[in-house]
CSV table of C-alpha atoms in Angstrom, one decimal:
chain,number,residue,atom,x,y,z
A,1,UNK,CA,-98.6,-24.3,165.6
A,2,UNK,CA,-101.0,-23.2,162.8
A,3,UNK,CA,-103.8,-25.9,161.4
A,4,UNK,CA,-101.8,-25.4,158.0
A,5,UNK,CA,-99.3,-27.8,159.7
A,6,UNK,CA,-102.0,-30.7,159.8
A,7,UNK,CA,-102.0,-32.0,156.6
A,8,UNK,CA,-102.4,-35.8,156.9
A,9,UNK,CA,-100.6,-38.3,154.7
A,10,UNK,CA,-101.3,-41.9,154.2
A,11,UNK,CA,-98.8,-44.5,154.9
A,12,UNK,CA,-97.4,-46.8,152.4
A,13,UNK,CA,-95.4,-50.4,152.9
A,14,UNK,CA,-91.9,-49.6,153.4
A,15,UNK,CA,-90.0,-51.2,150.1
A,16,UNK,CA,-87.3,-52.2,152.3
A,17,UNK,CA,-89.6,-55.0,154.2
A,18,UNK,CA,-90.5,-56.8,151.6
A,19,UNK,CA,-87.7,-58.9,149.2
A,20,UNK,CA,-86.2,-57.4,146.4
A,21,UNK,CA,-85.1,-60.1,143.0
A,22,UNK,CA,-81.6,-59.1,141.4
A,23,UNK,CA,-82.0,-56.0,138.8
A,24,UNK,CA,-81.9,-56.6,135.4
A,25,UNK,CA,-79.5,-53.9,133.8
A,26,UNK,CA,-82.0,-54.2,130.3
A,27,UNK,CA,-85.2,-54.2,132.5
A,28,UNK,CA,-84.4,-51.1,134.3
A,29,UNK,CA,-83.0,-49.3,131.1
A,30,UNK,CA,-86.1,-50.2,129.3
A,31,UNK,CA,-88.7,-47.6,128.0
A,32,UNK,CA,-91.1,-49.2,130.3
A,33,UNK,CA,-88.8,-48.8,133.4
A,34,UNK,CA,-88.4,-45.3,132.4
A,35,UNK,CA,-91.9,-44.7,132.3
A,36,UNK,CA,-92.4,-46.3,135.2
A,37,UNK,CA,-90.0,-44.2,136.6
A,38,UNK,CA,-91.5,-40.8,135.1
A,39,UNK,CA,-94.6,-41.7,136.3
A,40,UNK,CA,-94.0,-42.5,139.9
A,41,UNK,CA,-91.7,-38.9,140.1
A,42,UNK,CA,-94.5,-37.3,138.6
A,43,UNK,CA,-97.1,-38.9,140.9
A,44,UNK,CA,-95.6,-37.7,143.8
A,45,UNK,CA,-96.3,-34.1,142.2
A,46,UNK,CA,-100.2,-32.8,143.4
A,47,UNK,CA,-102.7,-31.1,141.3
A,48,UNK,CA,-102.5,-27.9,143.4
A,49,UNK,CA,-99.0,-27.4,142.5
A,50,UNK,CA,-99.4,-28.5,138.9
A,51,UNK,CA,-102.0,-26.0,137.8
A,52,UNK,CA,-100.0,-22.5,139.0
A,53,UNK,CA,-96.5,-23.9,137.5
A,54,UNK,CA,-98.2,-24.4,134.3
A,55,UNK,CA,-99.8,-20.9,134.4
A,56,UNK,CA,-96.1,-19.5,135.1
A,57,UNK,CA,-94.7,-22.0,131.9
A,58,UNK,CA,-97.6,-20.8,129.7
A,59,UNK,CA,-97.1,-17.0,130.6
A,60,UNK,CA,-93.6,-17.2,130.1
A,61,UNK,CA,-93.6,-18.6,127.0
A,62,UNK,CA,-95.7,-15.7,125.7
A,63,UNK,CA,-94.1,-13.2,127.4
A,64,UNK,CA,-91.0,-14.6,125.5
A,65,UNK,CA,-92.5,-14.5,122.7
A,66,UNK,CA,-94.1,-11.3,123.2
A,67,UNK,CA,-90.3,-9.6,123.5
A,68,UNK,CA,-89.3,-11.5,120.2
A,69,UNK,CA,-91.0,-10.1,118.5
A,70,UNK,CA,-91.7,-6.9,119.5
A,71,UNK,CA,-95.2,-6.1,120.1
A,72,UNK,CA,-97.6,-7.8,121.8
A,73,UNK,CA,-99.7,-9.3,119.0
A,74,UNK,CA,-101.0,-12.9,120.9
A,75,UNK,CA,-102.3,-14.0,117.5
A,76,UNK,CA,-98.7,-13.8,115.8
A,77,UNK,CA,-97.2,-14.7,119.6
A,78,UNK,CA,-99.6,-18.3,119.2
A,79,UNK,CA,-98.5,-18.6,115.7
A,80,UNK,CA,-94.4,-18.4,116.3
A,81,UNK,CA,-95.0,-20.7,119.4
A,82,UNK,CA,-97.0,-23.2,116.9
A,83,UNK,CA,-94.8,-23.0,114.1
A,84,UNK,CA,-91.8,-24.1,116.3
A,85,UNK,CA,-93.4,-26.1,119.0
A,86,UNK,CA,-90.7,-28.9,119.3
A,87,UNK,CA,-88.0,-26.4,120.9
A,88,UNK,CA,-91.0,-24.6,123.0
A,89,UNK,CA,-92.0,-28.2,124.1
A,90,UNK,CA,-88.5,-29.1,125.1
A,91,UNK,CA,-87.9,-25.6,126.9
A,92,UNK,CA,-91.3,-25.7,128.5
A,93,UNK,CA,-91.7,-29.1,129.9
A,94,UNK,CA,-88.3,-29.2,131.8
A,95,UNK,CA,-89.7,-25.7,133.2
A,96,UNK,CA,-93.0,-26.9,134.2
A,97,UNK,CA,-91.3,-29.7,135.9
A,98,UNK,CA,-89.6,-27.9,138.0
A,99,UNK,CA,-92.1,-25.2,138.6
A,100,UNK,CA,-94.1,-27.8,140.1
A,101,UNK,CA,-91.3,-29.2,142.1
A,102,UNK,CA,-90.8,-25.7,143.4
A,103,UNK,CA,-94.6,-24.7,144.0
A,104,UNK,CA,-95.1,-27.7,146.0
A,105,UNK,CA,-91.6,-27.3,148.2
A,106,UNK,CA,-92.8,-23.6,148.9
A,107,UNK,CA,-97.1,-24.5,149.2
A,108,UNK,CA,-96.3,-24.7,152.9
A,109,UNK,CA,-94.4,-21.4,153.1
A,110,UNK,CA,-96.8,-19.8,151.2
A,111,UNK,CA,-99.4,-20.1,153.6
A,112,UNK,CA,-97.4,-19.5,156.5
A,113,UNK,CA,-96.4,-16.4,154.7
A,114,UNK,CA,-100.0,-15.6,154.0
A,115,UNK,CA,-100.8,-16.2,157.7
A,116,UNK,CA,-98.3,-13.5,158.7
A,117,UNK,CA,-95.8,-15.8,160.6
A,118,UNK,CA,-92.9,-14.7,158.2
A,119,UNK,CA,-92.7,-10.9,159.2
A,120,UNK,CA,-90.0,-11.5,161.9
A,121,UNK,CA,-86.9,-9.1,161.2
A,122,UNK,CA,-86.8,-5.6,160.9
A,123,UNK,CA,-88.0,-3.9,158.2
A,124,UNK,CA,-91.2,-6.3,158.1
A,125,UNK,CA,-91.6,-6.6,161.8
A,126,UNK,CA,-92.5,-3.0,161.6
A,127,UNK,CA,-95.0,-3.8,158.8
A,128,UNK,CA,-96.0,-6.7,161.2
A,129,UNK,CA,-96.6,-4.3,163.9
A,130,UNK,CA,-99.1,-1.8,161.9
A,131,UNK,CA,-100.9,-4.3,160.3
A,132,UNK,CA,-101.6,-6.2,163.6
A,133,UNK,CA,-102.5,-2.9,164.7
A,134,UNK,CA,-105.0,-2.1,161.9
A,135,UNK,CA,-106.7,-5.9,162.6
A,136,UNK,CA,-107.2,-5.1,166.2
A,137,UNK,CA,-108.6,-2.2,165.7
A,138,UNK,CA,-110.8,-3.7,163.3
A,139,UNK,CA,-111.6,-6.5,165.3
A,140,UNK,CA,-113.0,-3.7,168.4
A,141,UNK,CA,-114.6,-2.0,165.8
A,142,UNK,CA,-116.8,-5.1,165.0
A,143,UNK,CA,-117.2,-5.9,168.3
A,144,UNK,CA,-118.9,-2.7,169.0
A,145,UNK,CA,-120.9,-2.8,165.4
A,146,UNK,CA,-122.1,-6.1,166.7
A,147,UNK,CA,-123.3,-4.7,169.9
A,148,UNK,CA,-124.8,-1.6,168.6
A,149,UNK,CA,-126.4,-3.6,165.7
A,150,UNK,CA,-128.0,-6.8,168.7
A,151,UNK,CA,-129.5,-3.4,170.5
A,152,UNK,CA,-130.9,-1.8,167.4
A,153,UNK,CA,-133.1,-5.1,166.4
A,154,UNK,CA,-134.2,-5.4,169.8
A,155,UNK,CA,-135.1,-2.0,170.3
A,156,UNK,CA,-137.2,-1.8,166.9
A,157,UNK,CA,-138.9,-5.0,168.5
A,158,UNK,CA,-139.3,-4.6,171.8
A,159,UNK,CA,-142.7,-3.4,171.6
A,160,UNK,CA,-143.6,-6.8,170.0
A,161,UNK,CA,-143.2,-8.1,173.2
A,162,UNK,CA,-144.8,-5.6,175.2
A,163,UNK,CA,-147.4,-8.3,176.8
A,164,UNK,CA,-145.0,-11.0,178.6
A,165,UNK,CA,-144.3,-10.4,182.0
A,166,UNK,CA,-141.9,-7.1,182.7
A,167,UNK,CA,-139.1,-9.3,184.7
A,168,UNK,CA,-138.7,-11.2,181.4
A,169,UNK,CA,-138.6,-8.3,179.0
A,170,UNK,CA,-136.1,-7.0,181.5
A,171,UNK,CA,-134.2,-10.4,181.3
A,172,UNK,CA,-134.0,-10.4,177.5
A,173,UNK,CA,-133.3,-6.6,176.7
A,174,UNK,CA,-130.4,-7.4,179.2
A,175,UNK,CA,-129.4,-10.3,176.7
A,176,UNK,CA,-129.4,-8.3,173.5
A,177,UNK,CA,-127.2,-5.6,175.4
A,178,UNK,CA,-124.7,-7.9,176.6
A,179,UNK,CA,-125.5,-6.2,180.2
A,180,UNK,CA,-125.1,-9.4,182.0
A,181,UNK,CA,-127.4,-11.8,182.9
A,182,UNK,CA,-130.8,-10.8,184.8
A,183,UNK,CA,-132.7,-13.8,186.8
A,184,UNK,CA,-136.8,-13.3,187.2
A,185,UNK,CA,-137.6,-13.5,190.9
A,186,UNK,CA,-140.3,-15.9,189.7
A,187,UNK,CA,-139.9,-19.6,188.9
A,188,UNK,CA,-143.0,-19.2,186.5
A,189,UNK,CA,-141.3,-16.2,185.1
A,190,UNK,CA,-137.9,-18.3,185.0
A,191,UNK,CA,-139.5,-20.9,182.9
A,192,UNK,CA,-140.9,-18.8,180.3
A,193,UNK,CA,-137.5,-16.9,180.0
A,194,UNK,CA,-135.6,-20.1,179.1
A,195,UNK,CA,-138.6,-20.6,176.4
A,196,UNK,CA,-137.1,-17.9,174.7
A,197,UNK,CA,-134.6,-15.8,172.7
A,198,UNK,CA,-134.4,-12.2,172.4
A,199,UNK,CA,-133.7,-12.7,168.5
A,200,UNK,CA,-137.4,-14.1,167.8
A,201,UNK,CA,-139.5,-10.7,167.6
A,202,UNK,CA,-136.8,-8.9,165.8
A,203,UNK,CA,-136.8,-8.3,162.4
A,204,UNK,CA,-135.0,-10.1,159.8
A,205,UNK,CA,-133.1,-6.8,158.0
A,206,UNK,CA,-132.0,-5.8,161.7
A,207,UNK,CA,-130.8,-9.5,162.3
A,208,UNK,CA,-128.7,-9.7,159.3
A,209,UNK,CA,-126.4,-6.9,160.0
A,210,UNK,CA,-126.4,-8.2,163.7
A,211,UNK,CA,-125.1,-11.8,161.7
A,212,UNK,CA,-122.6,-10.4,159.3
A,213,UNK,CA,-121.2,-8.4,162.2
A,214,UNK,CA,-121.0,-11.9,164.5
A,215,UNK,CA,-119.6,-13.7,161.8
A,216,UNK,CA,-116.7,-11.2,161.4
A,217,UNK,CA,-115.7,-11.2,165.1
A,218,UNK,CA,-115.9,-15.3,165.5
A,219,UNK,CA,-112.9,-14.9,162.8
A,220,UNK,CA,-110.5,-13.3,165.1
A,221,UNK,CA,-108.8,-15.2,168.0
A,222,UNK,CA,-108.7,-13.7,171.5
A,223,UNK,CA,-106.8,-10.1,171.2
A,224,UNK,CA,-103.5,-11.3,172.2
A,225,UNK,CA,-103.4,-13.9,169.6
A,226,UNK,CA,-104.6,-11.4,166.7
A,227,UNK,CA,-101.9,-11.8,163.3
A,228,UNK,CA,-101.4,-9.1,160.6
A,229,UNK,CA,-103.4,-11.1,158.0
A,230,UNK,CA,-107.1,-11.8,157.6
A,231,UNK,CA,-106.4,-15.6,156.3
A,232,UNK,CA,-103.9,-16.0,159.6
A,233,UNK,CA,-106.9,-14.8,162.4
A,234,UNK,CA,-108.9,-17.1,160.4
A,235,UNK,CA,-107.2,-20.0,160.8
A,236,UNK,CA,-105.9,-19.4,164.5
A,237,UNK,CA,-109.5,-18.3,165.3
A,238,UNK,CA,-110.4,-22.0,165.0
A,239,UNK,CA,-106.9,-23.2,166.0
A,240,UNK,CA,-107.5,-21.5,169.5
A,241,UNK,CA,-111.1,-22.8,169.7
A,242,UNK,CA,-109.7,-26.6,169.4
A,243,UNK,CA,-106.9,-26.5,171.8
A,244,UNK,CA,-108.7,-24.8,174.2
A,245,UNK,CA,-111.8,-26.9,173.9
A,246,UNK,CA,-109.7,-30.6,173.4
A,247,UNK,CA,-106.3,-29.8,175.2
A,248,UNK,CA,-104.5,-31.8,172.1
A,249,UNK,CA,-101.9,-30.6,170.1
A,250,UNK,CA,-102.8,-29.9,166.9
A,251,UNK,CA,-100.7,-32.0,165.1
A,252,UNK,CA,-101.9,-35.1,167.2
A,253,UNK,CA,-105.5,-34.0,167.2
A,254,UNK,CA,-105.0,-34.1,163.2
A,255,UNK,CA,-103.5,-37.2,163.2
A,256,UNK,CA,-105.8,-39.1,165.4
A,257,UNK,CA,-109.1,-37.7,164.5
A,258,UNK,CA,-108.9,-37.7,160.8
A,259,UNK,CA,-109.6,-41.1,160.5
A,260,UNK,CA,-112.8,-40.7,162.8
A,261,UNK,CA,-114.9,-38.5,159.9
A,262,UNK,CA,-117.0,-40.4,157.8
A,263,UNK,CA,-115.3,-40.8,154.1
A,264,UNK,CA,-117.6,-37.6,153.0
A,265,UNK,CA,-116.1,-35.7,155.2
A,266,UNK,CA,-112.3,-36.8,155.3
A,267,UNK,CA,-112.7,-36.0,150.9
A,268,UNK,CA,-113.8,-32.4,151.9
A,269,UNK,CA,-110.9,-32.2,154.1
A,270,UNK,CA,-108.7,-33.4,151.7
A,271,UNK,CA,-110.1,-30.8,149.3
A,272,UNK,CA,-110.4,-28.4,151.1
A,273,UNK,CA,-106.3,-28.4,152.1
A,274,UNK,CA,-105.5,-29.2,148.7
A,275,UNK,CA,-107.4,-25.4,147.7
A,276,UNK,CA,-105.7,-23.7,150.2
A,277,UNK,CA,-102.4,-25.0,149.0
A,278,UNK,CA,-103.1,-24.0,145.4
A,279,UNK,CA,-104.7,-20.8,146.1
A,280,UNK,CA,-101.8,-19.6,148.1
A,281,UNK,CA,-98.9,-20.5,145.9
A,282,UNK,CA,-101.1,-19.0,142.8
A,283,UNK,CA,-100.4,-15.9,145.2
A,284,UNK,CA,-97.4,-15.9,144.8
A,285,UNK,CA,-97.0,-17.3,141.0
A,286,UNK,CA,-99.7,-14.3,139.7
A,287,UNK,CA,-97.5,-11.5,142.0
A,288,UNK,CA,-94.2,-12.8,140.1
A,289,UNK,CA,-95.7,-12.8,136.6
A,290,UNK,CA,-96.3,-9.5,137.6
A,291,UNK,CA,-92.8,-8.7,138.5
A,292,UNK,CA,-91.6,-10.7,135.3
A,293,UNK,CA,-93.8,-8.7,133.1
A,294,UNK,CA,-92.3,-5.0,134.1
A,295,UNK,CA,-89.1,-6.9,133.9
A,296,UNK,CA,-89.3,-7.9,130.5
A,297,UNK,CA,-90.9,-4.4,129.5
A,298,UNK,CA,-87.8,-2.9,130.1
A,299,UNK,CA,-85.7,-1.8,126.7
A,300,UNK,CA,-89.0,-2.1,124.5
A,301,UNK,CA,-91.2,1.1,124.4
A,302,UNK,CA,-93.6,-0.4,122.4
A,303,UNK,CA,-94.4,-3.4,125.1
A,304,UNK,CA,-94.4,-0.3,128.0
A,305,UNK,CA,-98.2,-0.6,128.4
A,306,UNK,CA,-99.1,-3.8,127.1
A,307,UNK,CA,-96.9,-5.6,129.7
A,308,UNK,CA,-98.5,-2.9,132.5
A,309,UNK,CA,-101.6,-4.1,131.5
A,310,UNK,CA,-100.4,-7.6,131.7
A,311,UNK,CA,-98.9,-6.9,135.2
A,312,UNK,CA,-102.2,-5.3,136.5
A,313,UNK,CA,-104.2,-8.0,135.6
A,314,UNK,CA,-102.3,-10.7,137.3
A,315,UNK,CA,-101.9,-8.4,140.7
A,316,UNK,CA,-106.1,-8.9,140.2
A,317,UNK,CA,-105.5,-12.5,139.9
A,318,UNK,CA,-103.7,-12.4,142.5
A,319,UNK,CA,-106.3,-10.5,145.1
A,320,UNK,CA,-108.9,-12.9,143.5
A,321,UNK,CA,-106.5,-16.0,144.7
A,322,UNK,CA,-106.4,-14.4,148.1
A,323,UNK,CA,-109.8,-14.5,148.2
A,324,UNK,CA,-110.3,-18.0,147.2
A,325,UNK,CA,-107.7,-18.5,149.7
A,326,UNK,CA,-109.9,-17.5,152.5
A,327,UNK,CA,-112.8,-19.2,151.2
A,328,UNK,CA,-110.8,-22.6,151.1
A,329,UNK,CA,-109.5,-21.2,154.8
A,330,UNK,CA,-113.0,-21.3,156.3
A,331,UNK,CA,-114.4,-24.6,155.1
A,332,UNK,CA,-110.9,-26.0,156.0
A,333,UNK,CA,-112.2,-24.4,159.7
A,334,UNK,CA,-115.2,-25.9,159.3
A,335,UNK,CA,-114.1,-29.5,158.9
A,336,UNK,CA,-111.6,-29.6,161.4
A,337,UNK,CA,-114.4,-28.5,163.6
A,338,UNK,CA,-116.2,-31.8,162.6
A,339,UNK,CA,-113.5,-33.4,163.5
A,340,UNK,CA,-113.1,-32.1,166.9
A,341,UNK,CA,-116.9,-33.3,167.8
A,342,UNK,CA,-116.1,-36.5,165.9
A,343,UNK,CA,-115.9,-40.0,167.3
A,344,UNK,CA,-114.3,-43.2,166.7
A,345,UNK,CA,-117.9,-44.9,166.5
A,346,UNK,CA,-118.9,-42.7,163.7
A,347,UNK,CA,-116.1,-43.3,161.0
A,348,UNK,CA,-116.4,-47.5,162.2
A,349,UNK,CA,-120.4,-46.9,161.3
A,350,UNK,CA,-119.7,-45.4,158.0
C-alpha cells in the first residue's frame, strides 16, 4: 500500500451516543438551521479541494464568456460577467460546489494516478511498461554517475592525504570506489581509519555532483519495486524503507505513530498531505481546462489561437503542479520518517 493511503483523521463523538430533544419543524426550517446546515456541508469540504474547483469555476466562466462574445477581449469578458453577476453567481456557485465535491472524491485517485498505479489494462499497461523501463534505466544510470562522480573527488584528493599510513589510504580509496571493505592489519592503523571519511579531503565542487547524484538514487526503491512515475518511486522509496525497517503496515504505522510527533511536527504532516492532495488534483483540473479550451475553440476562428494559447499555458500549470507535487511528496517523506524514529515519550513531553 502506498503512504498516500495514510492520511489520518481525527475522531469525533458519535451523535448517536448522546440524547437527542424532539425537532422543532420551525427550528429546523429556520435561516439559522439552514446555515447551520450550509456550514457544516461545507466544512466537511478542505481547502486543497476548494482552491482548484474555484480555478475550473472562474476559467469556465470566462471561457464562456470568451465564446459569447466572440473574441477574447478579458476586459469586455470582466465587464459582461459584472454587468450580469446575479445569473453568473447563481450558475457559478452551484458549480463550484460541486467541483469541490468532485476534486475532493478524486484527490485520492489523483495521486494514485500520479503514482503510476492506474496503468493496469492494455493500452496503458504498455505505456506502463516503457516508462518503468525509462526509470530503471535512469535509476542505473545514476547509480553509475554516483560511482564515477565518489571516485573522481577522491582521486582529485587523494594526494591530500598522501602522508597517513598506506593501509589506510588503501582502506579509504576502497570506500569511495565501492570496492568492498579493506581492514588495516594494524590496530593503530584500525583506529585512525574509523577517525575518518574518505569525503574530508575532497573538494567541495567534486562533492556536490557526488550529492545531487546520491540524492537521486535514495529516490528510487529497490529495482523490482521501480513505478513509471517519478512522484510514485518517491513515495515507495520511503514506503519500502519503513516496512522494511519497522515491519508495520503502513496503515497501522500511520495510525499509531502520528500521535507520537510533537504538535510541530504532526502540523507539517498535516500540511504537507493537504499539498500533495491539492497539487495533484490541480493536475488534473489545469490538464482539463486545457481540453475545455480546444473544445470551446472549435466553430470560432477568431478564438483558434487565443484558446491555444490559453490551453498551452494551463498544460505549464499543469507541469508546474507536478512539480509542486513532488516537492510536497518529499517533505511528506521526510515526516513520516520522523515518525518512524519517533516515540511515545516524545509527543507526552511536548
Amino acid at each position: 500500500m502506498s503512504p498516500t493511503a495514510m492520511r489520518t483523521r481525527q475522531t469525533e463523538p458519535s451523535a448517536a451516543s448522546t440524547p437527542r430533544p424532539p425537532s422543532d419543524p420551525a427550528v429546523e426550517a429556520s435561516p439559522e438551521g439552514l446555515s447551520a446546515l450550509a456550514a457544516k456541508v461545507l466544512d466537511q469540504l478542505s481547502l486543497s479541494a476548494w482552491l482548484p474547483a474555484g480555478l475550473f469555476a472562474a476559467t469556465l466562466a470566462v471561457l464562456l464568456q470568451f465564446r459569447s462574445q466572440g473574441s477574447a477581449d478579458l476586459e469586455d469578458a470582466l465587464g459582461a460577467i459584472g454587468s450580469a453577476w446575479l445569473p453568473v453567481l447563481l450558475l457559478a456557485v452551484p458549480v463550484l460546489v460541486l467541483g469541490t465535491l468532485l476534486t475532493q472524491a478524486f484527490s485520492f485517485g489523483a495521486i494514485r494516478a500520479l503514482e503510476g498505479y492506474w496503468m493496469r489494462r492494455w493500452p496503458s499497461r504498455w505505456l506502463r511498461s516503457l516508462l518503468i523501463r525509462w526509470h530503471v534505466h535512469r535509476w542505473e544510470t545514476l547509480k553509475k554517475r554516483k560511482g564515477r562522480y565518489a571516485r573522481v573527488a577522491f582521486d582529485n584528493s587523494e594526494h591530500k592525504i598522501a602522508a597517513l599510513p598506506a593501509e589506510v589510504v588503501m582502506a579509504l580509496r576502497a570506500r569511495a570506489h565501492e570496492l568492498g571493505k579493506v581492514v588495516p592489519s594494524e590496530p593503530a592503523n584500525q583506529a585512525l581509519l574509523d577517525k575518518l571519511n574518505w569525503r574530508t579531503a575532497c573538494d567541495p565542487w567534486d562533492l556536490a555532483r557526488f550529492d545531487d547524484a546520491r540524492q537521486a538514487v535514495k529516490e528510487y526503491p529497490a529495482r523490482a519495486r521501480i513505478l513509471p512515475t517519478k512522484l510514485g518511486n518517491v513515495l515507495r522509496a520511503t514506503e519500502d524503507e519503513i516496512v522494511n525497517e519497522t515491519g508495520e503496515d503502513l496503515l497501522t504505522f500511520a495510525l499509531r505513530r502520528r500521535s507520537w510527533l510533537e504538535p510541530r511536527a504532526r502540523l507539517q504532516h498535516d500540511q504537507f498531505r493537504t499539498r500533495l492532495d491539492m497539487y495533484c488534483t490541480l493536475v488534473f483540473i489545469a490538464l482539463g481546462i486545457a481540453a475545455l479550451a480546444i473544445v470551446l475553440a472549435w466553430g470560432k476562428p477568431p478564438l483558434i489561437a487565443p484558446f491555444i494559447m490559453i490551453a498551452g499555458a494551463y498544460v505549464a500549470l499543469a507541469v508546474v503542479a507536478y512539480q509542486a507535487a513532488l516537492g510536497s511528496a518529499r517533505g511528506y517523506c521526510t515526516i513520516l520518517r520522523l515518525m518512524k524514529d519517533a516515540t511515545p515519550q516524545e509527543a507526552q513531553a511536548s
